[in-house]
CSV table of C-alpha atoms and ligand atoms in Angstrom, one decimal:
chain,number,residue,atom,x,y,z
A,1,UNK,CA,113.1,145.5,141.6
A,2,UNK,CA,109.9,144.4,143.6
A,3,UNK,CA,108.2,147.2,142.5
A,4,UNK,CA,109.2,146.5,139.0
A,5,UNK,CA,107.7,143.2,139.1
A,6,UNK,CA,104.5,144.0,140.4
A,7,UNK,CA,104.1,146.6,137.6
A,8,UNK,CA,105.4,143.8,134.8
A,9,UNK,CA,102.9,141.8,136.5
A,10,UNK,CA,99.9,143.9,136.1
A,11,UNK,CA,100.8,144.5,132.2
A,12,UNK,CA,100.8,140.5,131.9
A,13,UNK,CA,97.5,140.4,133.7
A,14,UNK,CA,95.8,143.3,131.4
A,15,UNK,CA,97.1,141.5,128.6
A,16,UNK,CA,95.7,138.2,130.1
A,17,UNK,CA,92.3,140.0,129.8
A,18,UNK,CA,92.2,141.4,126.6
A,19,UNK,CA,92.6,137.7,125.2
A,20,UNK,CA,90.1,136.5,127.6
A,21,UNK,CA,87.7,139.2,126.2
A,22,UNK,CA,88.0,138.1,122.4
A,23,UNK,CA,88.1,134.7,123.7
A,24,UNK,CA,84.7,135.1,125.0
A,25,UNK,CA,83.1,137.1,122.0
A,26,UNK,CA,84.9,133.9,120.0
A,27,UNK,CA,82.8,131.7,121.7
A,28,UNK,CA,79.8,133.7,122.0
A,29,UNK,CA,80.0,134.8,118.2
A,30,UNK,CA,81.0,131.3,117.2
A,31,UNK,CA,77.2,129.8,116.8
A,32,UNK,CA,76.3,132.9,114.5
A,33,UNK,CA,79.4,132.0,112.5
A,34,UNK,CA,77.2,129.9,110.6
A,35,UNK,CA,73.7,131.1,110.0
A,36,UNK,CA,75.5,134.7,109.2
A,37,UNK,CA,77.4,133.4,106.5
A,38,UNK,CA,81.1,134.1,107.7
A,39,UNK,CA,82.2,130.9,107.4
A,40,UNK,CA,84.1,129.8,104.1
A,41,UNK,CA,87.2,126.9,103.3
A,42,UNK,CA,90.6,127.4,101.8
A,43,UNK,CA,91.9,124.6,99.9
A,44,UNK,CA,95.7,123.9,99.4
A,45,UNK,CA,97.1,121.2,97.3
A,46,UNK,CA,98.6,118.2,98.2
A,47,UNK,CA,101.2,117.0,95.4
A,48,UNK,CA,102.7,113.6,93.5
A,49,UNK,CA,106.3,115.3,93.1
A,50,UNK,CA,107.8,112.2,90.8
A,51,UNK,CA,104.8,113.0,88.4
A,52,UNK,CA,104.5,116.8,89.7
A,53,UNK,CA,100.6,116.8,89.3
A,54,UNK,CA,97.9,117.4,91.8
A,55,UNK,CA,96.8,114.9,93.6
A,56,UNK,CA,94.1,116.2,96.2
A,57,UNK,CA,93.3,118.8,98.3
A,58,UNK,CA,93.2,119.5,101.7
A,59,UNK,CA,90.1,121.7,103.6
A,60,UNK,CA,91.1,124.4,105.8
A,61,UNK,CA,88.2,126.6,107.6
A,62,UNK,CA,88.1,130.3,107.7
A,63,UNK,CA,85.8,132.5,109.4
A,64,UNK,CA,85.4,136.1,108.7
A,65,UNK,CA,84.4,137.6,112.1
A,66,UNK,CA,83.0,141.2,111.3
A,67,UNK,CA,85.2,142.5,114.3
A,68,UNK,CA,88.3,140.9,114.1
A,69,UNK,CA,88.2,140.3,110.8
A,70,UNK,CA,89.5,135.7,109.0
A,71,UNK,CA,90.2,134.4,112.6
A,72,UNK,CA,92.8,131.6,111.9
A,73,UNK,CA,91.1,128.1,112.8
A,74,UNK,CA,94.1,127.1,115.2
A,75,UNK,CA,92.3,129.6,117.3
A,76,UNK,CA,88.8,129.3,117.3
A,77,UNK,CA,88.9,125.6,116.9
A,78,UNK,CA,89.9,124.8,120.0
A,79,UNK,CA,87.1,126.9,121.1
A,80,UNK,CA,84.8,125.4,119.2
A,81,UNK,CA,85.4,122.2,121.2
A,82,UNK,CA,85.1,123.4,124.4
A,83,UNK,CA,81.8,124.9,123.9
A,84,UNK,CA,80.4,122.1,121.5
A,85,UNK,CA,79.9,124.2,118.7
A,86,UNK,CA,82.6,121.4,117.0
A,87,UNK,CA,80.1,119.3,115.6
A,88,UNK,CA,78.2,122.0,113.4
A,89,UNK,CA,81.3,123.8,112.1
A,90,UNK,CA,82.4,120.0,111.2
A,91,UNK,CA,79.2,119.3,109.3
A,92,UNK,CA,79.0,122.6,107.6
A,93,UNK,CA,83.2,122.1,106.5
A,94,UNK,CA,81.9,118.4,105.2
A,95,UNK,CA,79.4,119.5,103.4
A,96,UNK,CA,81.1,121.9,101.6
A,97,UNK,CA,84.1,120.6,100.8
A,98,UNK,CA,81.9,116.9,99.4
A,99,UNK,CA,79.8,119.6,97.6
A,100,UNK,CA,82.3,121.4,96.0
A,101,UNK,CA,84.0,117.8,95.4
A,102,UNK,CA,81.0,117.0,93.3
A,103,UNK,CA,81.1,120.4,91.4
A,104,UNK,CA,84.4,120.3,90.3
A,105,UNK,CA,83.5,116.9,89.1
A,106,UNK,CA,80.7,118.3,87.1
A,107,UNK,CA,83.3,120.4,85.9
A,108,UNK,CA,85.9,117.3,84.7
A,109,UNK,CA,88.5,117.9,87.1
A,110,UNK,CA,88.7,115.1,89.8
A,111,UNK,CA,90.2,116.2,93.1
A,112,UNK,CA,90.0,114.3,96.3
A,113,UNK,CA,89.0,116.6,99.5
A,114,UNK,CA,90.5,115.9,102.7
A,115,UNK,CA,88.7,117.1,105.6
A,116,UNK,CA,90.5,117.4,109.6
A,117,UNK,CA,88.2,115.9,112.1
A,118,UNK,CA,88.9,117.0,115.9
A,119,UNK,CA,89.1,114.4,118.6
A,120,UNK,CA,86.1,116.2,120.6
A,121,UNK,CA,84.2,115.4,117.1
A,122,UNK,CA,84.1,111.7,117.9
A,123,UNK,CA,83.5,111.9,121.5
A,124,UNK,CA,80.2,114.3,120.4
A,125,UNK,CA,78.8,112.5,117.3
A,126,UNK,CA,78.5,109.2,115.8
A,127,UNK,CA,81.4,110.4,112.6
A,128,UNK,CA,81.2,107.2,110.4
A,129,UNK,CA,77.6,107.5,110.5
A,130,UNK,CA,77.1,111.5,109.4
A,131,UNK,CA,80.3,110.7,106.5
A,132,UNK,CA,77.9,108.2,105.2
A,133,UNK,CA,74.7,110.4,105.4
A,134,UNK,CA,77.1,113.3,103.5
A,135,UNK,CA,78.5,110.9,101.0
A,136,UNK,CA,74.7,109.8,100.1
A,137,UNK,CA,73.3,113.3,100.3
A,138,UNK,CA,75.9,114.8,97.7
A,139,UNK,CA,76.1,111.1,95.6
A,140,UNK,CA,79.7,111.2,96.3
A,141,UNK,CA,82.2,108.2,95.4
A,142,UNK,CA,83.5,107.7,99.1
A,143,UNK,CA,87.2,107.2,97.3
A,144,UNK,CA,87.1,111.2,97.2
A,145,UNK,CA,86.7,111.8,100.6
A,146,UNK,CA,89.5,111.6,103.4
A,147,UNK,CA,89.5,112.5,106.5
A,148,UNK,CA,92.5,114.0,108.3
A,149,UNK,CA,92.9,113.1,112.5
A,150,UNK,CA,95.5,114.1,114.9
A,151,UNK,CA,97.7,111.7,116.3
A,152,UNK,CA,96.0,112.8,120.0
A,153,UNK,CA,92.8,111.1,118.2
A,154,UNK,CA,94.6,108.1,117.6
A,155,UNK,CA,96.4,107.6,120.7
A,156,UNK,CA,93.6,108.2,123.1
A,157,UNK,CA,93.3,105.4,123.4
A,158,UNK,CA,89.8,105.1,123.2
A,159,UNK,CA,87.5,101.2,121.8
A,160,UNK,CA,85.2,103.9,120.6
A,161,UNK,CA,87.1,106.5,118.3
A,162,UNK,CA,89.2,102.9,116.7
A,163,UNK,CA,85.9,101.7,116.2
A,164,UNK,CA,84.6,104.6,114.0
A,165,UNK,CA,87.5,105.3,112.0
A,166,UNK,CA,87.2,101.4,111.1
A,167,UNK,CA,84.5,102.7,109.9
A,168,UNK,CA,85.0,105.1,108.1
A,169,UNK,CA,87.2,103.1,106.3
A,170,UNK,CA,84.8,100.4,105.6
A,171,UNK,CA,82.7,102.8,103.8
A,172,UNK,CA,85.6,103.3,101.4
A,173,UNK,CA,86.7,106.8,102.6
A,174,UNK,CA,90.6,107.2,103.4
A,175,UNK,CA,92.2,108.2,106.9
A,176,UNK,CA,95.1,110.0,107.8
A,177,UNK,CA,96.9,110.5,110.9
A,178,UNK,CA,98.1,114.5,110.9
A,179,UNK,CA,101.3,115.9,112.5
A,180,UNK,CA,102.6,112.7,112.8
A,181,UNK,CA,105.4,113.0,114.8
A,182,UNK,CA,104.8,115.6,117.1
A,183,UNK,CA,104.3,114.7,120.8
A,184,UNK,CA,102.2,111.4,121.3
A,185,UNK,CA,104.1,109.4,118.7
A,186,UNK,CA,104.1,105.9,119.6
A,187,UNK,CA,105.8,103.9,116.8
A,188,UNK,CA,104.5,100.2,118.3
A,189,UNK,CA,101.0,101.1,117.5
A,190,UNK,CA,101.1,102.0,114.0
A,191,UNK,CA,100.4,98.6,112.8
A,192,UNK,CA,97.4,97.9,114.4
A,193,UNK,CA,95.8,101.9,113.7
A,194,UNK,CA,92.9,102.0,111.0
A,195,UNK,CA,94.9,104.5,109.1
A,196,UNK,CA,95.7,104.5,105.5
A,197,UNK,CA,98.6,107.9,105.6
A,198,UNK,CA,101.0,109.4,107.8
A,199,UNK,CA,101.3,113.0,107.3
A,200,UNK,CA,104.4,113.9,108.4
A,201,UNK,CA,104.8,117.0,110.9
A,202,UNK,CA,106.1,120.4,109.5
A,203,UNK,CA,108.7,120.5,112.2
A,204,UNK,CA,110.3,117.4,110.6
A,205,UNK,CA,110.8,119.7,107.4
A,206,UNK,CA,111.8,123.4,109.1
A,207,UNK,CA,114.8,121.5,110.5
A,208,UNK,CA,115.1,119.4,107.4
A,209,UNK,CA,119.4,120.3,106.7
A,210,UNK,CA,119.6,118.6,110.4
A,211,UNK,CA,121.4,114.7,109.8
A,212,UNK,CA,119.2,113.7,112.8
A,213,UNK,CA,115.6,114.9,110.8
A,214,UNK,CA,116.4,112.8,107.7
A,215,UNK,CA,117.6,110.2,109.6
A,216,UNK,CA,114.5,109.9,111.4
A,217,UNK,CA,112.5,110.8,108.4
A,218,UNK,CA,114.1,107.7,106.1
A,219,UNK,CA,113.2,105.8,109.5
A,220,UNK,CA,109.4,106.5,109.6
A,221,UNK,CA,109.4,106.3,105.4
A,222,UNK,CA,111.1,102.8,105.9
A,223,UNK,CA,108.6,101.3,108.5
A,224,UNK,CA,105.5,103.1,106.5
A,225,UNK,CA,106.7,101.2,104.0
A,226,UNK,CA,106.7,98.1,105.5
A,227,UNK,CA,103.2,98.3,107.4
A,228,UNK,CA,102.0,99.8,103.6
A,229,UNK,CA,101.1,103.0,104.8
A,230,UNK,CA,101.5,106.2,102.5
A,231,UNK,CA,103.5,109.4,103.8
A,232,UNK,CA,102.8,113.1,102.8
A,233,UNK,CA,105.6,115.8,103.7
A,234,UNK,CA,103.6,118.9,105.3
A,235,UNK,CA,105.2,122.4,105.4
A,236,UNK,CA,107.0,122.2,102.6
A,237,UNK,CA,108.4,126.0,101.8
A,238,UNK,CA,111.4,125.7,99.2
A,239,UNK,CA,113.1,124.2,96.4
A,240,UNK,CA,115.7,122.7,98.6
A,241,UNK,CA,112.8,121.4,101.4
A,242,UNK,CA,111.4,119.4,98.5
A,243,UNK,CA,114.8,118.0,97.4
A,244,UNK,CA,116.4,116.8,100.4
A,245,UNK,CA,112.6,115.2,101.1
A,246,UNK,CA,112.7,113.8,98.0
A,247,UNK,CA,116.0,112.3,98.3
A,248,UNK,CA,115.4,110.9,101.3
A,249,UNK,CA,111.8,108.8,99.7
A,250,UNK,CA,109.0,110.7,99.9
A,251,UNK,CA,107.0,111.9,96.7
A,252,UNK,CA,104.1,113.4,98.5
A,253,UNK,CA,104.1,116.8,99.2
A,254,UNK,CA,102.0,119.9,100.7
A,255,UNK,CA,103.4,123.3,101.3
A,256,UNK,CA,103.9,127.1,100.3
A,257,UNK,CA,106.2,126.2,97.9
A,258,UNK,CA,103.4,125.0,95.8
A,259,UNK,CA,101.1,126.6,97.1
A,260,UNK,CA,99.0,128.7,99.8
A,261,UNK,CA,95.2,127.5,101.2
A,262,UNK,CA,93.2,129.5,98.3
A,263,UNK,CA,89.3,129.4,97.5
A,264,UNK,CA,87.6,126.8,94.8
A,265,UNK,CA,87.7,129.5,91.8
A,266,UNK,CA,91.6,130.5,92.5
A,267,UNK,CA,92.7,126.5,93.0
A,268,UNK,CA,91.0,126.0,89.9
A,269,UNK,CA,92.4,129.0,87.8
A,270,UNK,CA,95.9,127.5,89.0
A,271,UNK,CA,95.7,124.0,88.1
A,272,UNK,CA,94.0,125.3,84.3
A,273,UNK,CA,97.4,127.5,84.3
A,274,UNK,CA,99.7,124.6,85.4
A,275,UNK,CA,97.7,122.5,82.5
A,276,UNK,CA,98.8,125.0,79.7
B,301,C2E,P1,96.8,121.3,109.9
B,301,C2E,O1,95.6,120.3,109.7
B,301,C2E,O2,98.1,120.7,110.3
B,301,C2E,O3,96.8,122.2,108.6
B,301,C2E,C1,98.0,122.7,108.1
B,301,C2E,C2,98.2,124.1,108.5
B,301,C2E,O4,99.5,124.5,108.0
B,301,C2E,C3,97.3,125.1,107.8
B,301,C2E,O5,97.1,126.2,108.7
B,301,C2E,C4,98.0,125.5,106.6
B,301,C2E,O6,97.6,126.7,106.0
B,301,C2E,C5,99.4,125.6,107.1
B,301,C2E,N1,100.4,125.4,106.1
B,301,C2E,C6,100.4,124.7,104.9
B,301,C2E,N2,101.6,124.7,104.3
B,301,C2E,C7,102.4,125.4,105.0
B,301,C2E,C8,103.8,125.8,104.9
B,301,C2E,O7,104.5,125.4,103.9
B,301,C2E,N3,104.3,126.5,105.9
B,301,C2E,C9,103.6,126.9,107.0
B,301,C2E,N4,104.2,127.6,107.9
B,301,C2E,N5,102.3,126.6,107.2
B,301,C2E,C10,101.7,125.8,106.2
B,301,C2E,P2,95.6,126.7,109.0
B,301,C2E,O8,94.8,126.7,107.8
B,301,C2E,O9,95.8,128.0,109.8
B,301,C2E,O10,95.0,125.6,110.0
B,301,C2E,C11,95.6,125.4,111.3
B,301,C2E,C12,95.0,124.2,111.9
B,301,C2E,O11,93.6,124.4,112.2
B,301,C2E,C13,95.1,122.9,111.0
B,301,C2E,O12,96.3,122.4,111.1
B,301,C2E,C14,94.0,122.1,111.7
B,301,C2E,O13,94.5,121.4,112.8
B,301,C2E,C15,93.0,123.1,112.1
B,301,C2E,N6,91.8,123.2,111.2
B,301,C2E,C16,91.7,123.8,110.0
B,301,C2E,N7,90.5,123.6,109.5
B,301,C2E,C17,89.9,122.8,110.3
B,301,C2E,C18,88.6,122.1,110.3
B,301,C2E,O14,87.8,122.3,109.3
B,301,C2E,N8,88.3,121.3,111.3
B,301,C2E,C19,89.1,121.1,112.3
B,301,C2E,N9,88.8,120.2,113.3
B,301,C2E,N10,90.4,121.6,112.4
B,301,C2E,C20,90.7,122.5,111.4
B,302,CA,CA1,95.3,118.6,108.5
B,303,CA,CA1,99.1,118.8,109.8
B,304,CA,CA1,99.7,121.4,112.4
C-alpha cells in the first residue's frame, strides 16, 4: 500500500508539472497576446424578460494562444494579475468593447457594454481616470458603459478602490457587483457600496428547485429592493431556471438559455433575427 502511494504520488507530481509548464508559457506568452493579435471578446446578452428584449451586453475576453489553442479567461486571468500584464489586457478589452459600442451605434442598434474589472486592476492603475480617457477617446455616452467587479473588489475593504468606483459612477458609467453571493457576502454593507446592480451568482440558479435558494433569492431581491439596487440572474440554462426566477421577482436575465458569449457580427445577426 506504501508503495502504491508513493507511485500515486509521483503521477500527482508529473501532473503538477505539466500545469506548471503551460502555466509558465501562459505567462510568458501573455504580453505577446496583444501585439500578435490573439486577443478578441465574446459578447453574451443580458435580458429584460417581462419585455423579452435585449437589454445590454456583457464583454468576455478570449485569447487564441497558437499552442493551446482560445484559453478560457478564468485561467489566464488570474495570471495576468500576478504578473501585471492585468492592466494592458484591461485597456485593450475597454477599448474594444467602447469601440464596438460606438459602431453598433453607427449602425442604430443601442447596446450597453459591460466590461469585468479585476481587483489587482485598481490596486495597479488609477480606473476612473483611464474610463474617462476611453469614454472621451471613443465620444462615448458614459450611460453605455458598465463596469462589472467582484464582490472580493468590494469587500477588500480598501478607502482607495471605494473611492474610484465613486468615481466611476460620478462620470455617469454604471457598476455592478458580480457573483454576488458567493463567499465574501456581507449583507450589512450593501447600503453604503457605490454600486448600482447585484448580479446574482450562478450557483443561486444550478440549485434553483432547492426551497432554501429561492428563499434566499426573494430575500436578496427584497432588500435590493429596498436599498434601490437592480438584480440580474446569471447562469440562466432553461425554460424552467427562468420561470421559477421569474416567479420569485427578478426580470433580468443572462444565460445559455438565451444565449452563449458570441462575436459582434453573430450578436448582431441574432438580435436582426429575433426583430423579424
Ligand atoms: P463572469 O464575469 O462571472 O462571467 C460569466 C461566465 O459564465 C462567462 O465565462 C460566461 O461565458 C459563463 N456563462 C454565461 N452564461 C452561462 C450559463 O448559463 N451557464 C454556464 N455554465 N456558464 C455561463 P467565461 O467567459 O469563461 O469567463 C469566466 C470569467 O473570466 C468571468 O466570469 C470573469 O470573471 C473573467 N473574465 C472574462 N473576461 C474578463 C475580462 O475582460 N477581464 C477580467 N478581469 N475578467 C474577465
Ligand atoms: Ca462578469
Ligand atoms: Ca459573474
Ligand atoms: Ca463567475
Amino acid at each position: 500500500a506504501k508503495e502504491l502511494g508513493r507511485n500515486q504520488l509521483a503521477i500527482y507530481s508529473s501532473e503538477m508539472g505539466t500545469v506548471e509548464v503551460r502555466k509558465m508559457e501562459i505567462e510568458q506568452d501573455l504580453p505577446l497576446s496583444m501585439t500578435r493579435d490573439q486577443l478578441f471578446v465574446e459578447y453574451q446578452p443580458k435580458m429584460d424578460v417581462k419585455e423579452n428584449r435585449i437589454i445590454g451586453v456583457e464583454t468576455l475576453l478570449r485569447w487564441e494562444h497558437p499552442k493551446f489553442g482560445v484559453i478560457s479567461p478564468s485561467e489566464f486571468i488570474p495570471i495576468a494579475e500576478v504578473s501585471g500584464v492585468i492592466a494592458e489586457l484591461t485597456k485593450w478589452t475597454l477599448e474594444e468593447a467602447c469601440s464596438q459600442c460606438k459602431q453598433w451605434q453607427r449602425q442604430g442598434i443601442d447596446l450597453p457594454v459591460a466590461v469585468n474589472l479585476s481587483v489587482k486592476l485598481f490596486q495597479s492603475i488609477n480606473v476612473s481616470q483611464f474610463v474617462h480617457h476611453i469614454l472621451t477617446k471613443y465620444q462615448l455616452d458614459p450611460k453605455y458603459l458598465e463596469v462589472e467587479v467582484t464582490e472580493s473588489v468590494i469587500y477588500s475593504n480598501q478607502e482607495a478602490i471605494y473611492r474610484q468606483l465613486h468615481d466611476i459612477r460620478t462620470l455617469g458609467v454604471r457598476v455592478s457587483m458580480d457573483d454576488f453571493g458567493t463567499g465574501y457576502s456581507s449583507i450589512s454593507l450593501l447600503d453604503s457600496l457605490p454600486i448600482d446592480t447585484l448580479k446574482l451568482d450562478k450557483s443561486f440558479v444550478d440549485h434553483i428547485e432547492e426551497e432554501n435558494k429561492q428563499i434566499l433569492i426573494e430575500g436578496i431581491l427584497f432588500i435590493a429592493d429596498k436599498l434601490g439596487l437592480e438584480v440580474i440572474a446569471e447562469g440562466i440554462e432553461t425554460k424552467r431556471d427562468e420561470e421559477i426566477v421569474k416567479k420569485l421577482g427578478c426580470f433580468v436575465m443572462q444565460g445559455y438559455y438565451y444565449r452563449q458569449p458570441v462575436c459582434a457580427k453573430e450578436l448582431v445577426e441574432w438580435i436582426h433575427q429575433r426583430r423579424m
